[in-house]
């Protein structure tokens, strides 16, 4: 495994990992060690905000893995993100205990208010962190596996698959809105107190959650790079570019798509689980189809099929959303987002990073050619061996 991960990293990937690791260390240290009011001190609210951006970057990686490299355009990945968030939210609600408004040591406040006689069976076990962490991955992964097995086995592709994924997340939205579903209805889950015995609102806890989110982003990026640079990744790209030909060559296309779709859903669930304790709430609005569509726009803006671009697009678009929705342009943000998607599609179809690579690679090749020609002249060789210099 170490050899596979090392082999999958190029210079840009290494720089990306170093930057994320540095941010994951410097921002928490700046928040905790520097005095309040210092120029270099990062306020606690910004730590939580940046942590939310990192969680969105993990979600963008998950979408880019299936869309950019396998051609599966999912408009329902927000459902997996929300399911992971609800799994973590259920654990956080069980940690409140008798400190709730109604003082019930077992039932959360919303269940006491709705006259639940006892804790529903599917809430059992969420008082243990290891069980909740397992559900964060298992529930989205199981749903993705079942959905993908039915969809890919029936050879549903293209816009039809996108519409079905959107219908799936909308159905979950309607279900979680119901009070009798056992997840807080419209209000969702909130008023969290502790996580692993630490106060969720404390500066140290928020800094630790941000650092953990950065670690999760690094691990997710390494997993995606290991997949896309392996033989499996080559098959995924073949499926994206010519699915029928890949199937004709003897590959079980459905199995490859099912694996990568399930892996992507698990990553989205982890992103949702890290997101909830940092924002302090999870409600059915996270299932809204618009959230999934917005996540696809992040990937398109950053650069589909680049991984780094997907993470960058998530941060850039969400920073713009934070900036513009707090001023007089707030009512027009959705129009701006739609215009951004149209402009990127027409003017930068490869996204920010993809366009940069399309400009950088020819210039790099030209430099290699010039260096090889110069070295050949110095050695008295008329035609240099370009393959040697390309390595």
C-alpha positions as CSV (number, residue, x, y, z in Angstrom):
1,X,0.0,0.0,0.0
2,X,2.7,2.6,0.8
3,X,4.3,1.9,-2.6
4,X,0.9,2.3,-4.4
5,X,0.2,5.6,-2.6
6,X,3.7,6.9,-3.4
7,X,3.5,5.9,-7.0
8,X,0.2,7.7,-7.4
9,X,1.6,11.1,-6.4
10,X,3.0,13.6,-8.8
11,X,4.4,17.0,-8.1
12,X,1.1,18.8,-8.0
13,X,-0.5,16.2,-5.8
14,X,2.4,16.4,-3.4
15,X,2.2,20.2,-3.2
16,X,-1.6,19.9,-2.6
17,X,-1.1,17.5,0.3
18,X,1.6,19.7,1.8
19,X,-0.6,22.8,1.6
20,X,-3.6,21.0,3.2
21,X,-1.3,19.6,6.0
22,X,0.2,23.0,6.7
23,X,-3.3,24.6,6.8
24,X,-4.5,21.8,9.1
25,X,-1.7,22.6,11.5
26,X,-1.2,26.3,11.3
27,X,-4.9,27.4,11.6
28,X,-5.6,25.5,14.8
29,X,-2.3,26.7,16.3
30,X,-3.0,30.2,15.4
31,X,-6.5,30.0,17.0
32,X,-5.3,28.4,20.2
33,X,-1.8,30.0,20.8
34,X,-2.0,33.5,19.6
35,X,-3.8,36.2,21.7
36,X,-7.2,37.4,20.6
37,X,-7.0,40.5,18.5
38,X,-3.7,39.6,17.0
39,X,-3.3,40.1,13.3
40,X,-2.3,36.5,12.7
41,X,-4.9,35.0,15.1
42,X,-7.7,33.1,13.4
43,X,-11.0,33.6,15.2
44,X,-13.0,30.6,16.3
45,X,-15.9,31.3,13.9
46,X,-13.5,31.3,11.0
47,X,-12.1,27.9,12.1
48,X,-15.6,26.5,12.0
49,X,-16.2,28.2,8.6
50,X,-13.0,26.8,7.1
51,X,-13.8,23.4,8.5
52,X,-17.1,23.5,6.7
53,X,-15.2,24.3,3.5
54,X,-12.9,21.3,4.0
55,X,-15.9,19.0,4.4
56,X,-17.3,20.3,1.2
57,X,-14.0,19.7,-0.5
58,X,-14.2,16.0,0.6
59,X,-17.7,15.8,-0.9
60,X,-16.4,17.4,-4.1
61,X,-13.6,14.7,-4.3
62,X,-16.3,12.0,-4.0
63,X,-18.3,13.5,-6.8
64,X,-15.2,14.0,-9.0
65,X,-14.2,10.4,-8.5
66,X,-17.4,9.1,-10.2
67,X,-18.2,11.9,-12.6
68,X,-14.7,13.0,-13.7
69,X,-13.2,9.5,-14.0
70,X,-16.2,7.2,-14.6
71,X,-18.8,9.5,-16.2
72,X,-21.5,8.9,-13.6
73,X,-23.2,12.2,-13.0
74,X,-24.9,11.9,-9.7
75,X,-27.4,14.6,-8.7
76,X,-28.1,12.9,-5.4
77,X,-24.8,12.8,-3.5
78,X,-26.1,15.3,-1.0
79,X,-28.2,12.4,0.3
80,X,-25.1,10.4,1.3
81,X,-23.6,13.5,2.8
82,X,-26.7,14.1,4.9
83,X,-27.0,10.4,6.0
84,X,-23.5,10.6,7.3
85,X,-24.4,13.8,9.1
86,X,-27.5,12.3,10.6
87,X,-25.5,9.3,11.9
88,X,-23.1,11.6,13.7
89,X,-26.0,13.8,14.8
90,X,-27.7,10.8,16.4
91,X,-24.5,10.1,18.4
92,X,-24.3,13.8,19.5
93,X,-27.9,13.8,20.6
94,X,-27.4,10.7,22.7
95,X,-24.5,12.4,24.5
96,X,-26.8,15.2,25.8
97,X,-28.5,12.9,28.3
98,X,-30.3,14.6,31.1
99,X,-28.9,18.0,30.2
100,X,-31.7,18.6,27.7
101,X,-34.6,20.9,28.1
102,X,-36.9,18.1,29.4
103,X,-34.1,16.4,31.4
104,X,-34.9,12.9,30.0
105,X,-31.7,10.8,30.3
106,X,-32.6,8.6,27.3
107,X,-35.0,10.3,24.9
108,X,-33.9,13.4,23.0
109,X,-36.0,16.6,23.6
110,X,-37.9,16.3,20.3
111,X,-39.0,12.8,21.2
112,X,-40.2,13.9,24.6
113,X,-42.1,16.8,23.0
114,X,-43.7,14.4,20.5
115,X,-44.6,11.9,23.3
116,X,-42.5,9.0,22.2
117,X,-43.0,6.2,24.6
118,X,-39.5,4.8,24.2
119,X,-36.4,5.2,22.1
120,X,-36.9,3.8,18.5
121,X,-34.9,0.6,17.8
122,X,-32.7,2.2,15.1
123,X,-31.4,4.7,17.7
124,X,-29.9,1.9,19.8
125,X,-26.1,1.8,19.7
126,X,-25.6,5.5,18.9
127,X,-24.6,6.2,22.4
128,X,-21.2,4.6,21.4
129,X,-18.9,6.5,19.2
130,X,-17.5,3.4,17.4
131,X,-21.0,2.4,16.4
132,X,-21.8,5.8,15.1
133,X,-18.6,6.0,13.2
134,X,-19.4,2.6,11.6
135,X,-22.9,3.8,10.6
136,X,-21.4,7.0,9.1
137,X,-19.7,4.8,6.4
138,X,-22.1,1.8,6.4
139,X,-25.4,3.5,5.9
140,X,-24.5,5.7,2.9
141,X,-22.4,2.8,1.5
142,X,-25.3,0.3,1.8
143,X,-27.8,2.7,0.2
144,X,-25.3,3.4,-2.7
145,X,-24.6,-0.3,-3.1
146,X,-28.3,-1.2,-3.3
147,X,-29.2,1.7,-5.6
148,X,-26.2,1.2,-7.8
149,X,-26.8,-2.5,-8.1
150,X,-30.3,-2.0,-9.4
151,X,-29.4,1.0,-11.6
152,X,-26.2,-0.3,-13.2
153,X,-27.6,-3.8,-13.6
154,X,-30.4,-2.3,-15.6
155,X,-27.8,-0.3,-17.6
156,X,-29.4,3.0,-16.6
157,X,-26.9,5.7,-17.7
158,X,-26.7,9.4,-18.7
159,X,-29.4,11.8,-17.9
160,X,-31.8,9.0,-16.8
161,X,-29.4,8.0,-14.0
162,X,-29.0,11.7,-12.9
163,X,-32.8,12.1,-12.7
164,X,-33.1,8.9,-10.6
165,X,-30.4,10.0,-8.2
166,X,-32.2,13.3,-7.8
167,X,-35.5,11.5,-7.2
168,X,-33.8,9.4,-4.5
169,X,-32.6,12.4,-2.5
170,X,-35.9,14.1,-2.8
171,X,-37.7,11.0,-1.5
172,X,-35.4,11.0,1.5
173,X,-36.0,14.8,2.0
174,X,-39.8,14.1,2.2
175,X,-39.2,11.2,4.6
176,X,-37.0,13.1,7.0
177,X,-39.4,16.0,7.1
178,X,-42.0,13.8,8.8
179,X,-42.1,14.0,12.6
180,X,-42.9,10.3,12.9
181,X,-39.8,9.3,11.1
182,X,-37.8,9.7,14.3
183,X,-35.2,12.2,13.2
184,X,-36.5,15.5,14.5
185,X,-38.7,16.4,11.5
186,X,-38.3,19.9,10.1
187,X,-36.1,21.0,12.9
188,X,-33.6,18.1,12.6
189,X,-31.0,17.5,15.3
190,X,-29.3,20.3,17.2
191,X,-28.3,21.6,20.6
192,X,-25.2,19.3,20.7
193,X,-23.2,19.3,23.9
194,X,-20.2,16.9,23.8
195,X,-18.3,14.7,21.4
196,X,-16.0,12.1,23.0
197,X,-16.4,13.9,26.3
198,X,-15.2,17.3,24.9
199,X,-17.4,20.4,24.7
200,X,-18.4,20.9,21.1
201,X,-18.4,24.6,21.5
202,X,-14.9,24.9,23.0
203,X,-12.2,26.4,21.0
204,X,-9.9,23.4,21.4
205,X,-12.6,21.0,20.1
206,X,-13.3,23.2,17.1
207,X,-9.6,23.4,16.3
208,X,-9.3,19.6,16.7
209,X,-12.3,19.0,14.4
210,X,-10.8,21.3,11.7
211,X,-7.5,19.4,11.9
212,X,-9.4,16.1,11.7
213,X,-11.2,17.4,8.6
214,X,-7.9,18.2,7.0
215,X,-6.6,14.7,7.8
216,X,-9.8,13.2,6.3
217,X,-9.3,15.3,3.1
218,X,-5.7,14.1,2.8
219,X,-6.8,10.5,3.3
220,X,-9.6,10.9,0.8
221,X,-7.4,12.5,-1.8
222,X,-4.8,9.6,-1.4
223,X,-7.5,7.0,-1.8
224,X,-8.8,8.8,-5.0
225,X,-5.3,9.1,-6.4
226,X,-4.6,5.5,-5.7
227,X,-7.8,4.5,-7.5
228,X,-7.5,6.7,-10.6
229,X,-3.7,6.0,-11.2
230,X,-4.1,2.3,-10.9
231,X,-5.3,-0.2,-13.5
232,X,-8.7,0.2,-12.0
233,X,-8.6,3.9,-12.8
234,X,-7.7,3.2,-16.5
235,X,-10.8,0.9,-16.7
236,X,-12.9,3.6,-15.2
237,X,-11.7,6.2,-17.7
238,X,-12.4,3.6,-20.5
239,X,-15.9,3.2,-19.2
240,X,-16.3,7.0,-19.2
241,X,-15.1,7.4,-22.7
242,X,-16.6,4.3,-24.4
243,X,-18.7,2.1,-22.1
244,X,-20.0,-0.2,-24.8
245,X,-16.5,-0.9,-26.1
246,X,-15.2,-1.6,-22.6
247,X,-18.0,-4.1,-22.1
248,X,-17.2,-5.7,-25.4
249,X,-13.6,-6.2,-24.3
250,X,-14.9,-8.4,-21.5
251,X,-14.9,-6.1,-18.5
252,X,-17.8,-6.3,-16.1
253,X,-18.7,-2.6,-16.4
254,X,-21.5,-2.8,-13.8
255,X,-19.1,-4.1,-11.1
256,X,-16.6,-1.3,-11.7
257,X,-19.3,1.3,-11.6
258,X,-20.8,-0.2,-8.5
259,X,-17.5,-0.2,-6.6
260,X,-16.6,3.4,-7.4
261,X,-20.1,4.6,-6.7
262,X,-20.2,2.9,-3.3
263,X,-16.7,4.2,-2.4
264,X,-17.8,7.7,-3.4
265,X,-20.9,7.5,-1.2
266,X,-18.8,6.4,1.8
267,X,-16.5,9.4,1.4
268,X,-19.6,11.7,1.2
269,X,-20.9,10.1,4.4
270,X,-17.6,10.9,6.2
271,X,-17.7,14.5,5.0
272,X,-21.2,14.8,6.4
273,X,-20.2,13.4,9.7
274,X,-17.3,15.9,10.1
275,X,-19.6,18.7,8.9
276,X,-22.3,18.3,11.6
277,X,-20.3,19.0,14.8
278,X,-18.7,22.0,13.2
279,X,-22.0,23.7,12.1
280,X,-24.0,22.4,15.1
281,X,-27.1,21.2,13.3
282,X,-28.4,18.7,10.7
283,X,-31.8,18.9,9.3
284,X,-33.7,17.7,6.1
285,X,-32.6,20.7,4.1
286,X,-29.3,18.9,3.6
287,X,-31.2,16.5,1.4
288,X,-32.5,19.2,-0.9
289,X,-31.7,18.4,-4.6
290,X,-30.3,21.9,-5.0
291,X,-27.4,21.0,-2.7
292,X,-26.4,18.1,-4.8
293,X,-26.6,20.2,-8.0
294,X,-24.5,22.9,-6.3
295,X,-21.8,20.3,-5.4
296,X,-21.6,19.3,-9.1
297,X,-21.1,22.9,-9.9
298,X,-18.1,23.0,-7.5
299,X,-16.5,20.2,-9.5
300,X,-17.2,21.8,-12.8
301,X,-15.7,25.1,-11.7
302,X,-12.6,23.6,-10.2
303,X,-12.0,21.1,-13.0
304,X,-13.7,17.8,-13.6
305,X,-11.3,14.8,-13.6
306,X,-8.5,16.6,-11.7
307,X,-9.3,15.9,-8.0
308,X,-7.3,18.9,-6.9
309,X,-9.6,21.1,-9.0
310,X,-12.7,19.6,-7.4
311,X,-11.4,20.5,-3.9
312,X,-10.4,23.9,-5.1
313,X,-13.7,24.5,-6.7
314,X,-15.6,23.6,-3.5
315,X,-13.6,26.1,-1.5
316,X,-13.8,28.9,-4.1
317,X,-17.5,28.7,-4.8
318,X,-18.4,28.4,-1.1
319,X,-16.2,31.3,-0.2
320,X,-18.0,33.3,-2.9
321,X,-21.3,32.1,-1.4
322,X,-20.3,33.2,2.1
323,X,-19.2,36.6,0.8
324,X,-22.1,37.4,-1.5
325,X,-24.9,36.1,0.6
326,X,-24.1,38.4,3.5
327,X,-24.6,41.6,1.5
328,X,-27.1,43.3,-0.8
329,X,-26.5,40.6,-3.4
330,X,-27.9,37.8,-1.2
331,X,-31.2,37.5,-3.0
332,X,-29.4,37.0,-6.3
333,X,-26.9,34.4,-5.3
334,X,-28.6,31.5,-7.0
335,X,-28.8,33.5,-10.3
336,X,-25.1,34.2,-9.9
337,X,-24.3,30.6,-9.3
338,X,-26.3,29.5,-12.4
339,X,-24.5,32.2,-14.4
340,X,-21.2,31.0,-13.1
341,X,-21.9,27.4,-14.2
342,X,-23.0,28.6,-17.7
343,X,-19.9,30.7,-18.1
344,X,-17.6,28.0,-16.9
345,X,-19.3,25.5,-19.3
346,X,-18.9,27.9,-22.3
347,X,-15.6,29.5,-21.6
348,X,-13.7,27.1,-19.3
349,X,-15.2,23.7,-20.0
350,X,-12.2,22.0,-18.3
351,X,-12.6,24.2,-15.1
352,X,-9.9,26.2,-13.4
353,X,-7.3,23.5,-12.9
354,X,-8.1,21.7,-16.2
355,X,-7.6,24.9,-18.2
356,X,-4.4,25.7,-16.3
357,X,-3.1,22.2,-17.1
358,X,-4.0,22.6,-20.8
359,X,-1.9,25.7,-20.9
360,X,0.9,24.4,-18.7
361,X,1.5,21.0,-20.4
362,X,2.4,22.4,-23.9
363,X,4.7,25.0,-22.3
364,X,6.4,22.3,-20.3
365,X,6.8,20.1,-23.3
366,X,8.3,23.0,-25.2
367,X,10.8,23.6,-22.4
368,X,11.7,19.9,-22.4
369,X,12.2,20.0,-26.2
370,X,14.4,23.1,-26.0
371,X,16.5,21.7,-23.2
372,X,16.9,18.4,-25.0
373,X,18.0,20.2,-28.2
374,X,20.4,22.4,-26.3
375,X,22.0,19.3,-24.6
376,X,22.2,17.5,-27.9
377,X,24.1,20.4,-29.5
378,X,26.5,20.5,-26.7
379,X,27.2,16.7,-27.0
380,X,27.5,16.9,-30.7
381,X,24.4,14.8,-31.3
382,X,22.2,15.8,-34.2
383,X,18.9,14.3,-33.0
384,X,18.4,14.0,-29.2
385,X,16.5,11.1,-27.6
386,X,13.3,12.9,-26.6
387,X,12.0,9.9,-24.6
388,X,15.0,10.0,-22.3
389,X,14.5,13.7,-21.5
390,X,10.7,13.3,-21.1
391,X,11.4,10.9,-18.3
